[in-house]
PDB file of C-alpha atoms in Angstrom:
ATOM      1  CA  MET A   6     -60.333  31.065   0.702  1.00 59.00           C
ATOM      2  CA  GLU A   7     -60.519  27.641  -1.148  1.00 61.00           C
ATOM      3  CA  ILE A   8     -56.965  28.090  -2.179  1.00 69.00           C
ATOM      4  CA  LEU A   9     -55.814  29.840   1.003  1.00 68.00           C
ATOM      5  CA  ILE A  10     -56.874  27.343   3.743  1.00 69.00           C
ATOM      6  CA  PRO A  11     -54.793  24.454   2.084  1.00 66.00           C
ATOM      7  CA  VAL A  12     -51.890  26.613   1.798  1.00 62.00           C
ATOM      8  CA  LEU A  13     -52.176  27.546   5.547  1.00 67.00           C
ATOM      9  CA  ILE A  14     -52.569  24.060   6.593  1.00 69.00           C
ATOM     10  CA  VAL A  15     -49.419  22.842   4.584  1.00 66.00           C
ATOM     11  CA  THR A  16     -47.404  25.743   6.016  1.00 75.00           C
ATOM     12  CA  VAL A  17     -48.746  24.850   9.663  1.00 68.00           C
ATOM     13  CA  ILE A  18     -47.468  21.056   8.836  1.00 79.00           C
ATOM     14  CA  GLY A  19     -44.337  22.271   7.476  1.00 73.00           C
ATOM     15  CA  ILE A  20     -43.381  24.352  10.306  1.00 81.00           C
ATOM     16  CA  ALA A  21     -44.466  21.826  12.783  1.00 74.00           C
ATOM     17  CA  ALA A  22     -42.443  19.052  11.192  1.00 72.00           C
ATOM     18  CA  GLY A  23     -39.362  21.650  11.359  1.00 70.00           C
ATOM     19  CA  VAL A  24     -39.853  22.041  14.979  1.00 70.00           C
ATOM     20  CA  ILE A  25     -40.132  18.300  15.569  1.00 75.00           C
ATOM     21  CA  LEU A  26     -37.090  17.300  13.836  1.00 72.00           C
ATOM     22  CA  SER A  27     -35.063  20.334  15.273  1.00 71.00           C
ATOM     23  CA  LEU A  28     -36.110  18.949  18.827  1.00 65.00           C
ATOM     24  CA  SER A  29     -35.407  15.625  17.931  1.00 65.00           C
ATOM     25  CA  ALA A  30     -31.840  16.548  16.611  1.00 61.00           C
ATOM     26  CA  LYS A  31     -31.128  18.241  19.887  1.00 61.00           C
ATOM     27  CA  PHE A  32     -32.489  15.515  22.220  1.00 60.00           C
ATOM     28  CA  PHE A  33     -31.471  12.537  20.456  1.00 57.00           C
ATOM     29  CA  SER A  34     -28.088  13.641  19.056  1.00 53.00           C
ATOM     30  CA  VAL A  35     -25.026  11.586  19.911  1.00 53.00           C
ATOM     31  CA  PRO A  36     -22.219  13.856  21.143  1.00 55.00           C
ATOM     32  CA  THR A  37     -18.842  13.347  19.284  1.00 68.00           C
ATOM     33  CA  ASN A  38     -15.435  13.608  20.593  1.00 82.00           C
ATOM     34  CA  PRO A  39     -13.948  16.919  19.752  1.00 86.00           C
ATOM     35  CA  LYS A  40     -10.515  15.105  19.083  1.00 87.00           C
ATOM     36  CA  ILE A  41     -11.938  13.232  16.351  1.00 90.00           C
ATOM     37  CA  GLU A  42     -11.958  16.670  14.200  1.00 90.00           C
ATOM     38  CA  GLN A  43      -8.740  17.533  15.601  1.00 91.00           C
ATOM     39  CA  VAL A  44      -7.077  14.288  14.428  1.00 90.00           C
ATOM     40  CA  ARG A  45      -8.973  14.449  11.014  1.00 91.00           C
ATOM     41  CA  ASP A  46      -7.630  17.889  10.589  1.00 91.00           C
ATOM     42  CA  ALA A  47      -4.056  16.523  11.382  1.00 90.00           C
ATOM     43  CA  LEU A  48      -4.523  13.890   8.469  1.00 90.00           C
ATOM     44  CA  PRO A  49      -3.451  14.807   5.184  1.00 89.00           C
ATOM     45  CA  GLY A  50      -6.926  13.928   3.525  1.00 87.00           C
ATOM     46  CA  ALA A  51      -5.486  11.584   0.909  1.00 84.00           C
ATOM     47  CA  ASN A  52      -8.326   9.088   1.753  1.00 85.00           C
ATOM     48  CA  CYS A  53      -6.152   6.290   0.314  1.00 85.00           C
ATOM     49  CA  GLY A  54      -7.093   3.729   2.584  1.00 83.00           C
ATOM     50  CA  GLY A  55      -3.363   2.771   3.133  1.00 81.00           C
ATOM     51  CA  CYS A  56      -3.971   2.850   7.003  1.00 85.00           C
ATOM     52  CA  GLY A  57      -6.351   0.168   6.685  1.00 83.00           C
ATOM     53  CA  TYR A  58      -9.579   2.172   7.237  1.00 88.00           C
ATOM     54  CA  SER A  59     -12.035   3.642   5.060  1.00 84.00           C
ATOM     55  CA  GLY A  60     -10.465   7.024   5.006  1.00 88.00           C
ATOM     56  CA  CYS A  61      -9.303   9.487   7.003  1.00 91.00           C
ATOM     57  CA  ASP A  62     -12.481  10.053   8.812  1.00 91.00           C
ATOM     58  CA  GLY A  63     -12.592   6.568   9.556  1.00 90.00           C
ATOM     59  CA  TYR A  64      -9.053   6.478  10.775  1.00 90.00           C
ATOM     60  CA  ALA A  65      -9.194   9.519  12.757  1.00 90.00           C
ATOM     61  CA  GLU A  66     -12.219   7.900  14.737  1.00 90.00           C
ATOM     62  CA  ALA A  67     -10.352   4.703  15.063  1.00 90.00           C
ATOM     63  CA  ILE A  68      -7.232   6.880  16.611  1.00 88.00           C
ATOM     64  CA  VAL A  69      -9.600   8.323  19.239  1.00 89.00           C
ATOM     65  CA  ASN A  70     -10.940   5.097  20.102  1.00 90.00           C
ATOM     66  CA  GLY A  71      -7.225   3.696  20.628  1.00 86.00           C
ATOM     67  CA  ALA A  72      -5.864   2.596  17.102  1.00 86.00           C
ATOM     68  CA  ASP A  73      -2.190   2.707  16.266  1.00 86.00           C
ATOM     69  CA  ILE A  74      -1.202   6.435  15.501  1.00 87.00           C
ATOM     70  CA  THR A  75       1.553   5.535  13.053  1.00 84.00           C
ATOM     71  CA  LEU A  76      -0.555   3.892  10.202  1.00 86.00           C
ATOM     72  CA  CYS A  77      -0.573   7.033   7.668  1.00 87.00           C
ATOM     73  CA  SER A  78       2.263   6.587   5.436  1.00 81.00           C
ATOM     74  CA  ALA A  79       0.733   9.530   3.095  1.00 82.00           C
ATOM     75  CA  GLY A  80       1.153  11.732   6.166  1.00 83.00           C
ATOM     76  CA  GLY A  81       4.736  10.653   7.507  1.00 80.00           C
ATOM     77  CA  ALA A  82       6.518  11.431  10.646  1.00 81.00           C
ATOM     78  CA  ASP A  83       5.254  14.986  10.822  1.00 86.00           C
ATOM     79  CA  THR A  84       1.415  13.725  10.766  1.00 89.00           C
ATOM     80  CA  VAL A  85       2.068  10.991  13.339  1.00 88.00           C
ATOM     81  CA  LYS A  86       3.980  13.894  15.780  1.00 88.00           C
ATOM     82  CA  SER A  87       0.889  15.963  15.427  1.00 90.00           C
ATOM     83  CA  ILE A  88      -1.500  13.207  16.183  1.00 89.00           C
ATOM     84  CA  GLY A  89       0.631  12.201  19.230  1.00 88.00           C
ATOM     85  CA  ALA A  90       0.480  15.732  20.316  1.00 90.00           C
ATOM     86  CA  ILE A  91      -3.538  15.733  20.164  1.00 90.00           C
ATOM     87  CA  MET A  92      -3.819  12.316  21.816  1.00 88.00           C
ATOM     88  CA  GLY A  93      -1.086  12.842  24.402  1.00 86.00           C
ATOM     89  CA  VAL A  94       1.051   9.944  23.308  1.00 82.00           C
ATOM     90  CA  GLU A  95       4.696   9.384  22.360  1.00 78.00           C
ATOM     91  CA  ALA A  96       5.153   9.406  18.660  1.00 72.00           C
ATOM     92  CA  GLY A  97       8.169   7.285  18.783  1.00 72.00           C
ATOM     93  CA  ASN A  98      10.285   6.803  15.805  1.00 72.00           C
ATOM     94  CA  VAL A  99       8.095   6.644  12.525  1.00 77.00           C
ATOM     95  CA  ARG A 100       9.773   5.007   9.279  1.00 79.00           C
ATOM     96  CA  ARG A 101       8.355   6.026   6.013  1.00 83.00           C
ATOM     97  CA  LYS A 102       6.578   3.088   4.062  1.00 88.00           C
ATOM     98  CA  VAL A 103       6.836   2.579   0.244  1.00 91.00           C
ATOM     99  CA  ALA A 104       5.845   0.081  -2.107  1.00 94.00           C
ATOM    100  CA  ALA A 105       8.339  -2.542  -3.542  1.00 95.00           C
ATOM    101  CA  VAL A 106       7.998  -4.669  -6.684  1.00 97.00           C
ATOM    102  CA  ARG A 107       9.604  -8.127  -5.641  1.00 96.00           C
ATOM    103  CA  CYS A 108      10.871  -8.712  -9.355  1.00 97.00           C
ATOM    104  CA  SER A 109      13.976  -8.028 -11.360  1.00 96.00           C
ATOM    105  CA  GLY A 110      13.084 -10.104 -14.264  1.00 95.00           C
ATOM    106  CA  THR A 111      13.597  -7.241 -16.888  1.00 95.00           C
ATOM    107  CA  GLU A 112      13.163  -8.067 -20.549  1.00 93.00           C
ATOM    108  CA  ASP A 113      17.019  -8.730 -21.091  1.00 92.00           C
ATOM    109  CA  CYS A 114      17.121 -10.886 -17.847  1.00 94.00           C
ATOM    110  CA  ALA A 115      13.603 -13.064 -18.208  1.00 95.00           C
ATOM    111  CA  VAL A 116      13.320 -15.774 -20.402  1.00 96.00           C
ATOM    112  CA  LYS A 117      10.121 -15.678 -22.760  1.00 93.00           C
ATOM    113  CA  ARG A 118       7.841 -18.378 -23.464  1.00 91.00           C
ATOM    114  CA  PHE A 119       5.980 -16.592 -26.062  1.00 90.00           C
ATOM    115  CA  GLU A 120       4.938 -13.123 -27.182  1.00 87.00           C
ATOM    116  CA  TYR A 121       1.825 -12.027 -25.530  1.00 88.00           C
ATOM    117  CA  ARG A 122      -0.759 -10.212 -27.736  1.00 86.00           C
ATOM    118  CA  GLY A 123      -4.030 -10.490 -25.730  1.00 87.00           C
ATOM    119  CA  LEU A 124      -5.597  -7.612 -23.395  1.00 89.00           C
ATOM    120  CA  ALA A 125      -3.256  -5.362 -22.090  1.00 91.00           C
ATOM    121  CA  SER A 126      -4.253  -6.236 -18.561  1.00 94.00           C
ATOM    122  CA  CYS A 127      -1.983  -8.331 -15.894  1.00 95.00           C
ATOM    123  CA  LYS A 128      -5.135  -9.710 -14.502  1.00 94.00           C
ATOM    124  CA  ALA A 129      -6.181 -11.124 -18.150  1.00 92.00           C
ATOM    125  CA  ALA A 130      -2.715 -12.306 -18.888  1.00 92.00           C
ATOM    126  CA  ALA A 131      -2.499 -14.166 -15.452  1.00 91.00           C
ATOM    127  CA  THR A 132      -6.006 -15.654 -15.988  1.00 88.00           C
ATOM    128  CA  VAL A 133      -5.588 -16.530 -19.776  1.00 82.00           C
ATOM    129  CA  SER A 134      -2.262 -17.547 -20.261  1.00 80.00           C
ATOM    130  CA  GLY A 135      -0.148 -17.028 -17.100  1.00 85.00           C
ATOM    131  CA  GLY A 136       1.845 -14.553 -18.899  1.00 86.00           C
ATOM    132  CA  SER A 137       4.728 -14.577 -21.250  1.00 90.00           C
ATOM    133  CA  ASN A 138       7.623 -15.000 -18.846  1.00 93.00           C
ATOM    134  CA  ALA A 139       8.933 -18.543 -18.248  1.00 95.00           C
ATOM    135  CA  CYS A 140       9.076 -17.671 -14.477  1.00 95.00           C
ATOM    136  CA  SER A 141       5.866 -17.967 -12.892  1.00 93.00           C
ATOM    137  CA  HIS A 142       6.649 -15.562 -10.165  1.00 95.00           C
ATOM    138  CA  SER A 143       7.677 -12.827 -12.413  1.00 95.00           C
ATOM    139  CA  CYS A 144       5.839  -9.320 -12.886  1.00 97.00           C
ATOM    140  CA  LEU A 145       3.541  -9.529 -15.938  1.00 96.00           C
ATOM    141  CA  GLY A 146       4.444  -5.892 -16.811  1.00 95.00           C
ATOM    142  CA  LEU A 147       1.171  -4.844 -18.359  1.00 95.00           C
ATOM    143  CA  GLY A 148       0.722  -2.087 -15.703  1.00 96.00           C
ATOM    144  CA  ASP A 149      -2.358  -2.942 -13.704  1.00 97.00           C
ATOM    145  CA  CYS A 150      -0.701  -1.338 -10.905  1.00 97.00           C
ATOM    146  CA  VAL A 151       0.179   1.977 -12.838  1.00 97.00           C
ATOM    147  CA  GLU A 152      -3.602   2.327 -13.678  1.00 96.00           C
ATOM    148  CA  VAL A 153      -4.545   2.196  -9.981  1.00 96.00           C
ATOM    149  CA  CYS A 154      -1.700   4.640  -8.793  1.00 95.00           C
ATOM    150  CA  GLU A 155      -2.982   8.064  -8.349  1.00 91.00           C
ATOM    151  CA  ASN A 156       0.433   9.513  -7.311  1.00 91.00           C
ATOM    152  CA  ASP A 157       2.576   8.662 -10.400  1.00 95.00           C
ATOM    153  CA  ALA A 158       4.619   6.568  -8.398  1.00 96.00           C
ATOM    154  CA  LEU A 159       4.383   3.402 -10.663  1.00 97.00           C
ATOM    155  CA  SER A 160       5.805   2.873 -14.337  1.00 97.00           C
ATOM    156  CA  ILE A 161       6.609   0.174 -16.573  1.00 97.00           C
ATOM    157  CA  VAL A 162      10.605   0.124 -17.455  1.00 96.00           C
ATOM    158  CA  ASN A 163      11.969  -2.575 -19.641  1.00 95.00           C
ATOM    159  CA  GLY A 164       9.220  -4.981 -18.868  1.00 94.00           C
ATOM    160  CA  ILE A 165       8.602  -4.829 -15.139  1.00 96.00           C
ATOM    161  CA  ALA A 166       6.875  -2.281 -12.667  1.00 97.00           C
ATOM    162  CA  LYS A 167       9.171   0.152 -11.011  1.00 96.00           C
ATOM    163  CA  VAL A 168       8.342   2.411  -7.875  1.00 96.00           C
ATOM    164  CA  ASN A 169       9.358   5.981  -7.741  1.00 95.00           C
ATOM    165  CA  PRO A 170       9.769   6.296  -3.945  1.00 91.00           C
ATOM    166  CA  LEU A 171       9.583   9.996  -4.015  1.00 90.00           C
ATOM    167  CA  ASN A 172       5.954   9.849  -5.080  1.00 92.00           C
ATOM    168  CA  CYS A 173       4.757   6.569  -3.401  1.00 93.00           C
ATOM    169  CA  ILE A 174       2.562   7.085  -0.250  1.00 89.00           C
ATOM    170  CA  ALA A 175       2.134   3.385   0.381  1.00 90.00           C
ATOM    171  CA  CYS A 176      -1.585   3.384  -0.202  1.00 90.00           C
ATOM    172  CA  ARG A 177      -1.435  -0.336  -1.012  1.00 91.00           C
ATOM    173  CA  LYS A 178      -3.803   0.090  -4.151  1.00 93.00           C
ATOM    174  CA  CYS A 179      -1.045  -1.353  -6.493  1.00 96.00           C
ATOM    175  CA  ALA A 180      -0.440  -4.354  -4.002  1.00 95.00           C
ATOM    176  CA  ALA A 181      -4.279  -4.884  -4.237  1.00 94.00           C
ATOM    177  CA  VAL A 182      -4.583  -5.150  -7.766  1.00 97.00           C
ATOM    178  CA  CYS A 183      -1.407  -7.060  -8.819  1.00 97.00           C
ATOM    179  CA  PRO A 184      -2.653 -10.697  -9.886  1.00 96.00           C
ATOM    180  CA  ARG A 185       1.061 -12.276  -8.781  1.00 95.00           C
ATOM    181  CA  GLY A 186       0.880 -10.607  -5.375  1.00 96.00           C
ATOM    182  CA  ILE A 187       4.467  -9.456  -5.809  1.00 97.00           C
ATOM    183  CA  ILE A 188       3.964  -5.953  -4.386  1.00 97.00           C
ATOM    184  CA  ASP A 189       4.691  -5.215  -0.840  1.00 93.00           C
ATOM    185  CA  ILE A 190       4.748  -2.364   1.411  1.00 91.00           C
ATOM    186  CA  VAL A 191       7.980  -1.867   3.171  1.00 90.00           C
ATOM    187  CA  ASN A 192      10.303   0.756   5.082  1.00 88.00           C
ATOM    188  CA  ALA A 193      11.590   3.189   2.636  1.00 88.00           C
ATOM    189  CA  ASP A 194      14.956   3.061   4.683  1.00 86.00           C
ATOM    190  CA  SER A 195      15.658  -0.626   4.225  1.00 87.00           C
ATOM    191  CA  ARG A 196      16.810  -3.015   1.835  1.00 91.00           C
ATOM    192  CA  ALA A 197      14.405  -5.372  -0.196  1.00 93.00           C
ATOM    193  CA  VAL A 198      14.709  -8.730  -2.190  1.00 96.00           C
ATOM    194  CA  LYS A 199      13.281  -7.856  -5.703  1.00 96.00           C
ATOM    195  CA  CYS A 200      12.432 -11.263  -6.369  1.00 97.00           C
ATOM    196  CA  SER A 201       9.594 -13.693  -5.459  1.00 96.00           C
ATOM    197  CA  SER A 202      10.752 -17.157  -6.738  1.00 96.00           C
ATOM    198  CA  THR A 203      10.383 -20.043  -4.539  1.00 95.00           C
ATOM    199  CA  ASP A 204      11.796 -22.537  -7.257  1.00 95.00           C
ATOM    200  CA  LYS A 205      15.357 -23.811  -6.374  1.00 95.00           C
ATOM    201  CA  GLY A 206      18.263 -21.953  -7.665  1.00 94.00           C
ATOM    202  CA  ALA A 207      18.905 -24.424 -10.650  1.00 94.00           C
ATOM    203  CA  VAL A 208      15.279 -23.755 -11.727  1.00 95.00           C
ATOM    204  CA  THR A 209      15.556 -20.034 -11.394  1.00 96.00           C
ATOM    205  CA  ARG A 210      18.737 -19.775 -13.327  1.00 95.00           C
ATOM    206  CA  LYS A 211      16.948 -21.300 -16.319  1.00 96.00           C
ATOM    207  CA  VAL A 212      14.120 -18.769 -16.444  1.00 96.00           C
ATOM    208  CA  CYS A 213      15.737 -15.664 -15.230  1.00 96.00           C
ATOM    209  CA  SER A 214      19.240 -14.280 -14.689  1.00 95.00           C
ATOM    210  CA  ALA A 215      18.226 -11.903 -11.963  1.00 95.00           C
ATOM    211  CA  GLY A 216      16.327 -14.089  -9.628  1.00 96.00           C
ATOM    212  CA  CYS A 217      17.257 -15.482  -6.009  1.00 97.00           C
ATOM    213  CA  ILE A 218      18.877 -18.458  -5.966  1.00 96.00           C
ATOM    214  CA  GLY A 219      18.550 -19.200  -2.622  1.00 95.00           C
ATOM    215  CA  CYS A 220      22.571 -19.122  -1.816  1.00 95.00           C
ATOM    216  CA  GLY A 221      22.308 -17.623   1.457  1.00 95.00           C
ATOM    217  CA  LYS A 222      25.172 -15.335   1.105  1.00 96.00           C
ATOM    218  CA  CYS A 223      22.990 -12.458   2.032  1.00 96.00           C
ATOM    219  CA  ALA A 224      21.918 -13.787   5.188  1.00 96.00           C
ATOM    220  CA  LYS A 225      25.573 -14.600   6.405  1.00 96.00           C
ATOM    221  CA  ALA A 226      26.566 -11.102   5.648  1.00 95.00           C
ATOM    222  CA  CYS A 227      23.762  -9.663   7.668  1.00 95.00           C
ATOM    223  CA  GLU A 228      24.985  -8.734  11.332  1.00 94.00           C
ATOM    224  CA  ALA A 229      21.655  -7.656  12.285  1.00 93.00           C
ATOM    225  CA  GLY A 230      19.872 -11.041  11.526  1.00 95.00           C
ATOM    226  CA  ALA A 231      17.499  -9.293   9.495  1.00 95.00           C
ATOM    227  CA  ILE A 232      17.431 -12.052   6.681  1.00 96.00           C
ATOM    228  CA  LYS A 233      15.922 -15.679   6.635  1.00 95.00           C
ATOM    229  CA  LEU A 234      15.683 -18.039   3.667  1.00 94.00           C
ATOM    230  CA  GLU A 235      12.324 -19.414   3.640  1.00 94.00           C
ATOM    231  CA  ASN A 236      11.474 -21.761   0.548  1.00 94.00           C
ATOM    232  CA  ASN A 237      14.428 -20.897  -1.401  1.00 95.00           C
ATOM    233  CA  LEU A 238      13.895 -17.274  -1.237  1.00 96.00           C
ATOM    234  CA  ALA A 239      15.758 -14.538   0.708  1.00 96.00           C
ATOM    235  CA  HIS A 240      13.426 -12.624   3.062  1.00 95.00           C
ATOM    236  CA  ILE A 241      14.502  -9.274   4.796  1.00 94.00           C
ATOM    237  CA  ASP A 242      12.921  -8.119   7.963  1.00 92.00           C
ATOM    238  CA  ALA A 243      12.356  -4.613   7.441  1.00 84.00           C
ATOM    239  CA  GLU A 244      12.340  -3.872  11.299  1.00 83.00           C
ATOM    240  CA  LEU A 245      15.728  -5.330  11.876  1.00 89.00           C
ATOM    241  CA  CYS A 246      17.349  -4.102   8.799  1.00 90.00           C
ATOM    242  CA  THR A 247      19.964  -1.187   9.335  1.00 89.00           C
ATOM    243  CA  ASN A 248      20.119  -0.623   5.660  1.00 88.00           C
ATOM    244  CA  CYS A 249      23.967  -1.326   6.026  1.00 91.00           C
ATOM    245  CA  GLY A 250      24.238  -2.849   2.193  1.00 92.00           C
ATOM    246  CA  LYS A 251      26.319  -5.893   3.068  1.00 95.00           C
ATOM    247  CA  CYS A 252      23.590  -8.124   1.728  1.00 95.00           C
ATOM    248  CA  GLU A 253      23.444  -6.093  -1.323  1.00 95.00           C
ATOM    249  CA  SER A 254      27.178  -6.357  -1.978  1.00 95.00           C
ATOM    250  CA  GLU A 255      27.215 -10.286  -1.221  1.00 95.00           C
ATOM    251  CA  CYS A 256      24.095 -11.034  -3.653  1.00 96.00           C
ATOM    252  CA  PRO A 257      25.697 -12.784  -6.673  1.00 96.00           C
ATOM    253  CA  VAL A 258      22.619 -12.041  -8.938  1.00 95.00           C
ATOM    254  CA  LYS A 259      22.163  -8.432  -7.439  1.00 95.00           C
ATOM    255  CA  VAL A 260      18.142  -8.778  -6.619  1.00 96.00           C
ATOM    256  CA  ILE A 261      18.724  -6.963  -3.438  1.00 95.00           C
ATOM    257  CA  THR A 262      18.272  -3.197  -3.436  1.00 92.00           C
ATOM    258  CA  SER A 263      17.314  -0.217  -1.268  1.00 85.00           C
ATOM    259  CA  ALA A 264      13.457  -0.301  -1.377  1.00 75.00           C
TER     260      ALA A 264
END
């Protein structure tokens, strides 16, 4: 009996606590919108954060609360259409997004200041020496973006980062880690200026043969008005770009290519 009584007391307390917790869960629970789960199931489950939210769960809840339904680059147009059907809204024309490295300064184009022998990290090179290239806007080429890419969409080719658009889901992780800030997210079906230099043309020519010289020929050739020159650098408005290719043909240094 000395052992049985404490066991019974603990058992009764456990049962009572379980009943109280069950009643609390029932009476104090917050009802959830069933559409959140439906939208979540329609999302690809990449949890990449490319939409700007913490993951697919966060984005699903945001959509039900009124957020833009076109922010999931990983899912693409099919996902947007599915979500639109769930939410009862028009999906519209969704354009796939990919990352674009705004640099064309390969090893055979860029002038070197020295041979870098430090830690194989873009962040380290930018902090310690600014990188080996004479152009201060160039890709450092040490692969920090490659390391964070979970989709095998990035590689270092001839000294600079290259994007494989077929694998890219525009998660923005590469853009976030680049110490130069030269990786943008653009429409996959538009042209992009693969240069970030805001130096004057004469200065750019001295440090890289594949740098934008701000000549403006691309802007003059663009019938859609999608290109403007700002701080000696051409910028393409991806929403206006019709991907006609005239700017690419007119560029004397060939730094405008498909995204």
